[in-house]
mmCIF file of C-alpha atoms in Angstrom:
data_model
loop_
_atom_site.group_PDB
_atom_site.id
_atom_site.type_symbol
_atom_site.label_atom_id
_atom_site.label_comp_id
_atom_site.label_asym_id
_atom_site.label_seq_id
_atom_site.Cartn_x
_atom_site.Cartn_y
_atom_site.Cartn_z
ATOM 1 C CA MET D 1 107.267 126.476 92.212
ATOM 2 C CA LEU D 2 107.922 128.205 95.540
ATOM 3 C CA ALA D 3 110.092 125.283 96.657
ATOM 4 C CA ILE D 4 112.091 125.373 93.405
ATOM 5 C CA VAL D 5 112.753 129.114 93.637
ATOM 6 C CA GLY D 6 113.542 128.908 97.360
ATOM 7 C CA LEU D 7 115.913 125.957 97.025
ATOM 8 C CA TYR D 8 117.727 127.462 94.039
ATOM 9 C CA THR D 9 118.050 130.811 95.828
ATOM 10 C CA LEU D 10 119.480 129.044 98.895
ATOM 11 C CA SER D 11 122.321 127.738 96.711
ATOM 12 C CA PHE D 12 123.979 131.144 96.355
ATOM 13 C CA THR D 13 122.555 133.647 98.864
ATOM 14 C CA GLN D 14 124.495 134.942 101.855
ATOM 15 C CA GLY D 15 123.692 136.670 105.143
ATOM 16 C CA MET D 16 120.143 137.433 106.195
ATOM 17 C CA VAL D 17 118.785 136.758 102.688
ATOM 18 C CA ILE D 18 119.240 133.047 103.476
ATOM 19 C CA PHE D 19 116.327 133.300 105.918
ATOM 20 C CA ALA D 20 114.061 134.731 103.205
ATOM 21 C CA ALA D 21 115.073 131.978 100.762
ATOM 22 C CA ALA D 22 114.601 129.276 103.425
ATOM 23 C CA THR D 23 111.175 130.683 104.300
ATOM 24 C CA LEU D 24 110.163 130.624 100.633
ATOM 25 C CA TYR D 25 111.345 127.026 100.326
ATOM 26 C CA GLY D 26 109.587 126.109 103.582
ATOM 27 C CA ILE D 27 106.264 127.554 102.391
ATOM 28 C CA GLY D 28 106.513 125.542 99.159
ATOM 29 C CA LYS D 29 107.587 122.364 100.949
ATOM 30 C CA THR D 30 104.667 122.647 103.361
ATOM 31 C CA PHE D 31 102.326 121.469 100.598
ATOM 32 C CA PHE D 32 104.292 118.325 99.586
ATOM 33 C CA TRP D 33 103.143 115.907 102.275
ATOM 34 C CA PRO D 34 99.482 116.964 102.757
ATOM 35 C CA THR D 35 98.889 117.166 99.003
ATOM 36 C CA MET D 36 100.219 113.638 98.484
ATOM 37 C CA LEU D 37 98.234 112.198 101.403
ATOM 38 C CA GLY D 38 95.115 114.135 100.384
ATOM 39 C CA VAL D 39 95.154 112.833 96.806
ATOM 40 C CA VAL D 40 95.850 109.253 97.925
ATOM 41 C CA SER D 41 93.136 109.231 100.603
ATOM 42 C CA GLU D 42 90.506 110.793 98.330
ATOM 43 C CA GLN D 43 91.269 108.674 95.260
ATOM 44 C CA THR D 44 91.798 105.326 97.009
ATOM 45 C CA PRO D 45 89.436 105.452 100.004
ATOM 46 C CA LYS D 46 89.141 101.663 100.265
ATOM 47 C CA GLY D 47 92.874 101.456 100.977
ATOM 48 C CA GLY D 48 92.433 103.314 104.242
ATOM 49 C CA ALA D 49 95.360 103.598 106.637
ATOM 50 C CA LEU D 50 97.269 100.843 104.821
ATOM 51 C CA THR D 51 97.468 102.838 101.576
ATOM 52 C CA LEU D 52 98.380 106.056 103.383
ATOM 53 C CA ASN D 53 101.142 104.358 105.367
ATOM 54 C CA ALA D 54 102.421 102.511 102.299
ATOM 55 C CA ILE D 55 102.788 105.692 100.227
ATOM 56 C CA SER D 56 104.330 107.506 103.206
ATOM 57 C CA GLY D 57 106.768 104.659 103.819
ATOM 58 C CA ILE D 58 107.848 104.604 100.180
ATOM 59 C CA GLY D 59 108.490 108.342 100.329
ATOM 60 C CA MET D 60 110.514 108.164 103.536
ATOM 61 C CA LEU D 61 112.537 105.176 102.301
ATOM 62 C CA ALA D 62 113.324 107.008 99.061
ATOM 63 C CA VAL D 63 114.489 110.109 100.947
ATOM 64 C CA GLY D 64 116.509 108.188 103.530
ATOM 65 C CA THR D 65 118.120 105.528 101.359
ATOM 66 C CA LEU D 66 118.646 107.489 98.144
ATOM 67 C CA GLY D 67 118.103 111.189 98.831
ATOM 68 C CA PHE D 68 120.716 111.831 101.512
ATOM 69 C CA PRO D 69 123.510 109.789 99.862
ATOM 70 C CA TYR D 70 122.733 111.520 96.558
ATOM 71 C CA ILE D 71 123.104 114.930 98.227
ATOM 72 C CA GLY D 72 126.512 113.784 99.520
ATOM 73 C CA ALA D 73 127.573 112.733 96.016
ATOM 74 C CA LEU D 74 126.438 116.099 94.621
ATOM 75 C CA GLN D 75 128.406 117.973 97.280
ATOM 76 C CA ALA D 76 131.513 115.881 96.552
ATOM 77 C CA ASN D 77 131.234 116.629 92.828
ATOM 78 C CA LYS D 78 130.745 120.357 93.445
ATOM 79 C CA GLN D 79 133.793 120.391 95.734
ATOM 80 C CA ILE D 80 135.947 118.801 93.029
ATOM 81 C CA GLU D 81 134.720 121.356 90.485
ATOM 82 C CA ALA D 82 135.463 124.224 92.898
ATOM 83 C CA TYR D 83 139.002 122.963 93.595
ATOM 84 C CA GLU D 84 139.713 122.519 89.880
ATOM 85 C CA ALA D 85 138.408 125.998 89.029
ATOM 86 C CA SER D 86 140.441 127.770 91.728
ATOM 87 C CA THR D 87 143.666 129.125 90.253
ATOM 88 C CA GLU D 88 144.555 130.472 93.696
ATOM 89 C CA LEU D 89 144.464 126.985 95.222
ATOM 90 C CA ALA D 90 146.400 125.466 92.305
ATOM 91 C CA GLY D 91 149.130 128.066 92.779
ATOM 92 C CA LYS D 92 149.222 127.637 96.541
ATOM 93 C CA VAL D 93 149.377 123.802 96.614
ATOM 94 C CA PRO D 94 151.668 122.416 93.863
ATOM 95 C CA GLY D 95 150.540 119.041 92.488
ATOM 96 C CA LEU D 96 146.973 119.314 93.752
ATOM 97 C CA VAL D 97 145.536 120.359 90.385
ATOM 98 C CA GLU D 98 147.307 119.048 87.289
ATOM 99 C CA ASN D 99 146.143 119.941 83.765
ATOM 100 C CA GLY D 100 142.937 121.357 85.203
ATOM 101 C CA LYS D 101 142.092 118.116 87.053
ATOM 102 C CA LEU D 102 142.231 117.398 90.772
ATOM 103 C CA SER D 103 144.896 114.767 91.461
ATOM 104 C CA ALA D 104 143.750 113.819 94.984
ATOM 105 C CA LEU D 105 140.654 111.762 94.207
ATOM 106 C CA SER D 106 139.173 108.578 95.592
ATOM 107 C CA GLU D 107 136.436 106.283 94.271
ATOM 108 C CA LYS D 108 133.292 105.950 96.367
ATOM 109 C CA SER D 109 129.919 104.335 95.857
ATOM 110 C CA ILE D 110 126.379 104.454 97.138
ATOM 111 C CA TYR D 111 125.357 100.924 98.163
ATOM 112 C CA GLU D 112 128.022 99.592 95.788
ATOM 113 C CA VAL D 113 125.754 100.585 92.897
ATOM 114 C CA ILE D 114 126.158 104.288 92.113
ATOM 115 C CA LYS D 115 129.838 105.169 91.712
ATOM 116 C CA TYR D 116 131.196 108.676 92.182
ATOM 117 C CA LYS D 117 134.485 110.468 92.848
ATOM 118 C CA ALA D 118 135.300 112.434 95.993
ATOM 119 C CA THR D 119 138.227 114.511 97.224
ATOM 120 C CA ASP D 120 140.759 112.327 99.015
ATOM 121 C CA ASP D 121 141.391 114.318 102.192
ATOM 122 C CA ALA D 122 144.408 112.167 103.119
ATOM 123 C CA LYS D 123 146.171 112.918 99.813
ATOM 124 C CA VAL D 124 145.264 116.597 100.082
ATOM 125 C CA GLY D 125 146.671 116.609 103.622
ATOM 126 C CA GLU D 126 149.945 115.093 102.396
ATOM 127 C CA LEU D 127 150.349 117.757 99.713
ATOM 128 C CA VAL D 128 149.465 120.586 102.101
ATOM 129 C CA GLY D 129 151.768 119.112 104.765
ATOM 130 C CA LYS D 130 154.778 119.659 102.494
ATOM 131 C CA LEU D 131 154.191 123.428 102.477
ATOM 132 C CA PRO D 132 155.624 125.971 104.949
ATOM 133 C CA GLU D 133 153.356 126.510 107.952
ATOM 134 C CA ALA D 134 152.109 129.923 106.786
ATOM 135 C CA ASP D 135 151.208 128.486 103.375
ATOM 136 C CA GLN D 136 149.463 125.544 105.018
ATOM 137 C CA THR D 137 147.183 127.911 106.921
ATOM 138 C CA ALA D 138 146.444 129.905 103.762
ATOM 139 C CA ALA D 139 145.742 126.743 101.738
ATOM 140 C CA ASN D 140 143.427 125.369 104.430
ATOM 141 C CA ASP D 141 141.546 128.664 104.545
ATOM 142 C CA ILE D 142 141.094 128.628 100.763
ATOM 143 C CA MET D 143 139.908 125.009 100.770
ATOM 144 C CA GLY D 144 137.554 125.639 103.692
ATOM 145 C CA GLY D 145 135.899 128.497 101.809
ATOM 146 C CA LEU D 146 135.647 126.488 98.586
ATOM 147 C CA LYS D 147 134.181 123.495 100.414
ATOM 148 C CA ALA D 148 131.506 125.572 102.161
ATOM 149 C CA LYS D 149 130.557 127.365 98.955
ATOM 150 C CA SER D 150 130.417 124.148 96.902
ATOM 151 C CA SER D 151 128.265 122.373 99.511
ATOM 152 C CA GLN D 152 125.798 125.246 99.373
ATOM 153 C CA GLY D 153 125.931 125.240 95.560
ATOM 154 C CA ALA D 154 124.787 121.602 95.481
ATOM 155 C CA LEU D 155 121.327 122.809 96.550
ATOM 156 C CA ALA D 156 120.790 124.162 93.023
ATOM 157 C CA ASP D 157 120.984 120.605 91.658
ATOM 158 C CA MET D 158 118.567 119.415 94.367
ATOM 159 C CA ALA D 159 115.950 121.758 92.904
ATOM 160 C CA LEU D 160 115.531 119.045 90.249
ATOM 161 C CA PHE D 161 113.359 117.013 92.648
ATOM 162 C CA PRO D 162 110.645 119.634 93.226
ATOM 163 C CA MET D 163 110.773 120.252 89.445
ATOM 164 C CA ILE D 164 109.929 116.575 88.880
ATOM 165 C CA MET D 165 107.110 116.864 91.419
ATOM 166 C CA LEU D 166 105.792 119.976 89.658
ATOM 167 C CA VAL D 167 105.679 118.122 86.333
ATOM 168 C CA CYS D 168 103.979 115.080 87.913
ATOM 169 C CA TYR D 169 101.345 117.176 89.664
ATOM 170 C CA GLY D 170 100.831 119.132 86.432
ATOM 171 C CA ILE D 171 100.134 115.843 84.643
ATOM 172 C CA LEU D 172 97.698 114.863 87.415
ATOM 173 C CA ILE D 173 95.871 118.197 87.145
ATOM 174 C CA TYR D 174 95.604 117.771 83.361
ATOM 175 C CA TRP D 175 94.360 114.189 83.783
ATOM 176 C CA PHE D 176 91.690 115.182 86.299
ATOM 177 C CA ASN D 177 90.576 118.122 84.144
ATOM 178 C CA SER D 178 90.246 115.817 81.127
ATOM 179 C CA ARG D 179 87.773 113.725 83.178
ATOM 180 C CA GLY D 180 85.633 116.691 84.232
ATOM 181 C CA GLY D 181 87.663 117.976 87.180
ATOM 182 C CA TYR D 182 88.978 116.613 90.442
ATOM 183 C CA LYS D 183 86.383 114.614 92.350
ATOM 184 C CA PRO D 184 86.990 112.553 95.468
ATOM 185 C CA ILE D 185 85.696 108.989 95.335
ATOM 186 C CA GLU D 186 82.868 108.500 97.813
ATOM 187 C CA LEU D 187 81.935 105.105 99.160
ATOM 188 C CA GLY D 188 78.626 104.412 100.893
ATOM 189 C CA ILE D 189 77.714 101.419 103.007
ATOM 190 C CA GLY D 190 77.284 98.426 100.758
ATOM 191 C CA GLU D 191 78.003 100.454 97.613
ATOM 192 C CA LYS D 192 80.527 99.469 95.019
ATOM 193 C CA SER D 193 83.366 101.763 94.036
ATOM 194 C CA PRO D 194 83.314 103.319 90.522
ATOM 195 C CA GLU D 195 86.071 100.881 89.545
ATOM 196 C CA GLU D 196 83.977 97.899 90.684
ATOM 197 C CA LYS D 197 80.888 99.179 88.863
ATOM 198 C CA THR D 198 82.737 99.422 85.545
ATOM 199 C CA ALA D 199 84.532 96.060 85.990
#
């Protein structure tokens, strides 16, 4: 819950408040890794280091191969929304936003599987390049501000992931409570595990 609140707060705060929001998120995030490894090691003791490394590897692969590209896609979508919602930018750069839709778009994909749209910087540059120099500077300033704000705003959507974790851990807590509470599995020398005894 701390991670959700911290991450969502980071999506819109400014100035020194960012440090408070980041600290809140950091405190919540501190429990992700040890909780996962603790549950895995205590519930599957026979797996040993192999199980711990397997679950860690799956987590890191998911973050690296899907998480970071997904954040990029979210930021691209938020940037498009910010450009389309800015009447100031539409008035400053003719042809950039037509009928409420950004005209300078390009198709991109994540691993050729997940398709998304992104702002085509080359097309935007062409449109801005047609303006007088003073207007070019003003347009670039507007777009720079919108881009920074939209990138930060994408963090609100990323709060979905700790929400999913909260639900999953809630289900685990309920499941353990329904079986009499959380108990680590203990293995003695030559003893069978509870799973082997009931098999």
